[in-house]
Amino acid sequence: MPVLALLSAVFVVGIEQTLQWKYGVTGIIGLLMLTIGIKAKNPAVSSIGAVVLALLVTGPAL
């Protein structure tokens, strides 16, 4: 069990660093809102976070 927790923590930190490097503070805010919305079971907050991340990813293509 501790190995799984360690691997998931490393994965989350890696994703967070990639978002911050590529998308800046807005990417971190989107990921934070998505995570908080999922943990709190609040679909509005998680949807806003998902939309922010989707707009960041597809922004240059629009």
Coordinates of N, CA and C in Angstrom, one line a residue:
M1 N 0.8 -1.2 0.0 CA 0.0 0.0 0.0 C 0.9 1.3 0.0
P2 N 1.9 1.3 0.8 CA 2.7 2.6 0.8 C 3.4 2.8 -0.6
V3 N 3.7 1.7 -1.3 CA 4.3 1.9 -2.6 C 3.4 2.5 -3.6
L4 N 2.1 2.1 -3.5 CA 1.1 2.7 -4.4 C 0.9 4.2 -4.1
A5 N 0.9 4.5 -2.8 CA 0.7 5.9 -2.4 C 1.9 6.7 -2.9
L6 N 3.1 6.2 -2.8 CA 4.3 6.9 -3.2 C 4.3 7.1 -4.8
L7 N 3.9 6.0 -5.5 CA 3.8 6.2 -6.9 C 2.8 7.2 -7.4
S8 N 1.6 7.2 -6.7 CA 0.6 8.1 -7.1 C 1.0 9.6 -6.8
A9 N 1.8 9.7 -5.7 CA 2.3 11.1 -5.3 C 3.3 11.6 -6.3
V10 N 4.2 10.7 -6.8 CA 5.2 11.0 -7.8 C 4.5 11.4 -9.1
F11 N 3.5 10.6 -9.5 CA 2.7 10.9 -10.7 C 2.0 12.3 -10.6
V12 N 1.4 12.6 -9.5 CA 0.7 13.8 -9.4 C 1.6 15.0 -9.4
V13 N 2.8 14.9 -8.7 CA 3.8 15.9 -8.7 C 4.3 16.1 -10.1
G14 N 4.5 15.1 -10.9 CA 5.0 15.2 -12.2 C 4.0 15.9 -13.1
I15 N 2.7 15.5 -13.0 CA 1.7 16.2 -13.8 C 1.6 17.7 -13.4
E16 N 1.7 18.0 -12.2 CA 1.6 19.3 -11.7 C 2.8 20.2 -12.3
Q17 N 4.0 19.6 -12.2 CA 5.2 20.3 -12.7 C 5.1 20.5 -14.2
T18 N 4.6 19.5 -14.9 CA 4.4 19.7 -16.4 C 3.4 20.8 -16.7
L19 N 2.3 20.8 -16.0 CA 1.3 21.8 -16.2 C 1.8 23.2 -15.9
Q20 N 2.6 23.3 -14.8 CA 3.1 24.6 -14.5 C 4.2 25.1 -15.5
W21 N 5.0 24.1 -16.0 CA 6.0 24.5 -17.0 C 5.4 24.9 -18.3
K22 N 4.3 24.2 -18.7 CA 3.8 24.4 -20.0 C 2.6 25.4 -20.0
Y23 N 1.8 25.5 -19.0 CA 0.6 26.3 -19.0 C 0.6 27.4 -17.9
G24 N 1.6 27.4 -17.0 CA 1.7 28.4 -16.0 C 0.7 28.3 -14.8
V25 N 0.5 29.4 -14.2 CA -0.4 29.4 -13.0 C -1.8 29.0 -13.4
T26 N -2.3 29.3 -14.5 CA -3.7 29.0 -14.9 C -3.9 27.5 -15.0
G27 N -2.9 26.8 -15.4 CA -2.9 25.3 -15.5 C -3.0 24.7 -14.1
I28 N -2.2 25.3 -13.2 CA -2.2 24.8 -11.8 C -3.6 25.1 -11.1
I29 N -4.2 26.2 -11.4 CA -5.5 26.6 -10.8 C -6.5 25.6 -11.4
G30 N -6.5 25.3 -12.7 CA -7.4 24.4 -13.3 C -7.3 23.0 -12.7
L31 N -6.1 22.5 -12.5 CA -5.9 21.2 -11.9 C -6.3 21.2 -10.5
L32 N -6.1 22.3 -9.7 CA -6.5 22.4 -8.3 C -8.0 22.3 -8.2
M33 N -8.7 23.1 -9.1 CA -10.2 23.1 -9.1 C -10.7 21.8 -9.4
L34 N -10.1 21.1 -10.4 CA -10.6 19.8 -10.8 C -10.4 18.8 -9.7
T35 N -9.3 18.8 -9.0 CA -9.0 17.9 -7.9 C -9.9 18.2 -6.7
I36 N -10.1 19.4 -6.4 CA -11.0 19.8 -5.2 C -12.4 19.4 -5.5
G37 N -12.8 19.6 -6.7 CA -14.2 19.3 -7.1 C -14.5 17.8 -7.0
I38 N -13.5 17.0 -7.4 CA -13.7 15.5 -7.4 C -13.7 15.1 -6.0
K39 N -12.7 15.6 -5.1 CA -12.7 15.1 -3.7 C -13.9 15.6 -2.9
A40 N -14.4 16.7 -3.2 CA -15.6 17.3 -2.5 C -16.9 16.8 -3.1
K41 N -16.8 16.0 -4.2 CA -18.0 15.6 -5.0 C -18.9 16.7 -5.4
N42 N -18.2 17.8 -5.9 CA -18.9 19.0 -6.3 C -18.7 19.1 -7.8
P43 N -19.7 18.7 -8.6 CA -19.6 18.7 -10.0 C -19.3 20.1 -10.7
A44 N -19.8 21.1 -10.0 CA -19.6 22.5 -10.6 C -18.2 22.9 -10.6
V45 N -17.5 22.7 -9.4 CA -16.1 23.0 -9.3 C -15.2 22.2 -10.2
S46 N -15.5 20.9 -10.2 CA -14.7 20.0 -11.1 C -14.9 20.3 -12.6
S47 N -16.1 20.7 -12.9 CA -16.4 21.0 -14.3 C -15.7 22.3 -14.7
I48 N -15.6 23.3 -13.9 CA -14.9 24.5 -14.1 C -13.4 24.2 -14.3
G49 N -12.9 23.4 -13.4 CA -11.5 23.0 -13.6 C -11.2 22.3 -14.9
A50 N -12.1 21.4 -15.3 CA -11.9 20.6 -16.5 C -12.0 21.6 -17.7
V51 N -12.9 22.5 -17.7 CA -13.0 23.5 -18.8 C -11.8 24.3 -18.9
V52 N -11.3 24.8 -17.8 CA -10.1 25.6 -17.8 C -8.9 24.8 -18.4
L53 N -8.7 23.6 -18.0 CA -7.7 22.8 -18.6 C -7.9 22.5 -20.1
A54 N -9.1 22.2 -20.5 CA -9.4 22.0 -21.9 C -9.2 23.2 -22.7
L55 N -9.5 24.4 -22.2 CA -9.3 25.6 -22.9 C -7.8 25.9 -23.1
L56 N -7.0 25.6 -22.0 CA -5.6 25.8 -22.1 C -4.9 24.9 -23.2
V57 N -5.4 23.6 -23.2 CA -4.8 22.7 -24.1 C -5.2 23.0 -25.6
T58 N -6.5 23.4 -25.8 CA -7.0 23.6 -27.1 C -6.9 25.1 -27.6
G59 N -6.4 25.9 -26.7 CA -6.3 27.4 -27.0 C -5.6 27.7 -28.2
P60 N -4.4 27.2 -28.4 CA -3.6 27.5 -29.7 C -4.3 27.0 -30.9
A61 N -5.1 25.9 -30.8 CA -5.7 25.4 -32.0 C -6.9 26.1 -32.4
L62 N -7.5 26.9 -31.6 CA -8.7 27.7 -31.9 C -8.4 28.9 -32.7

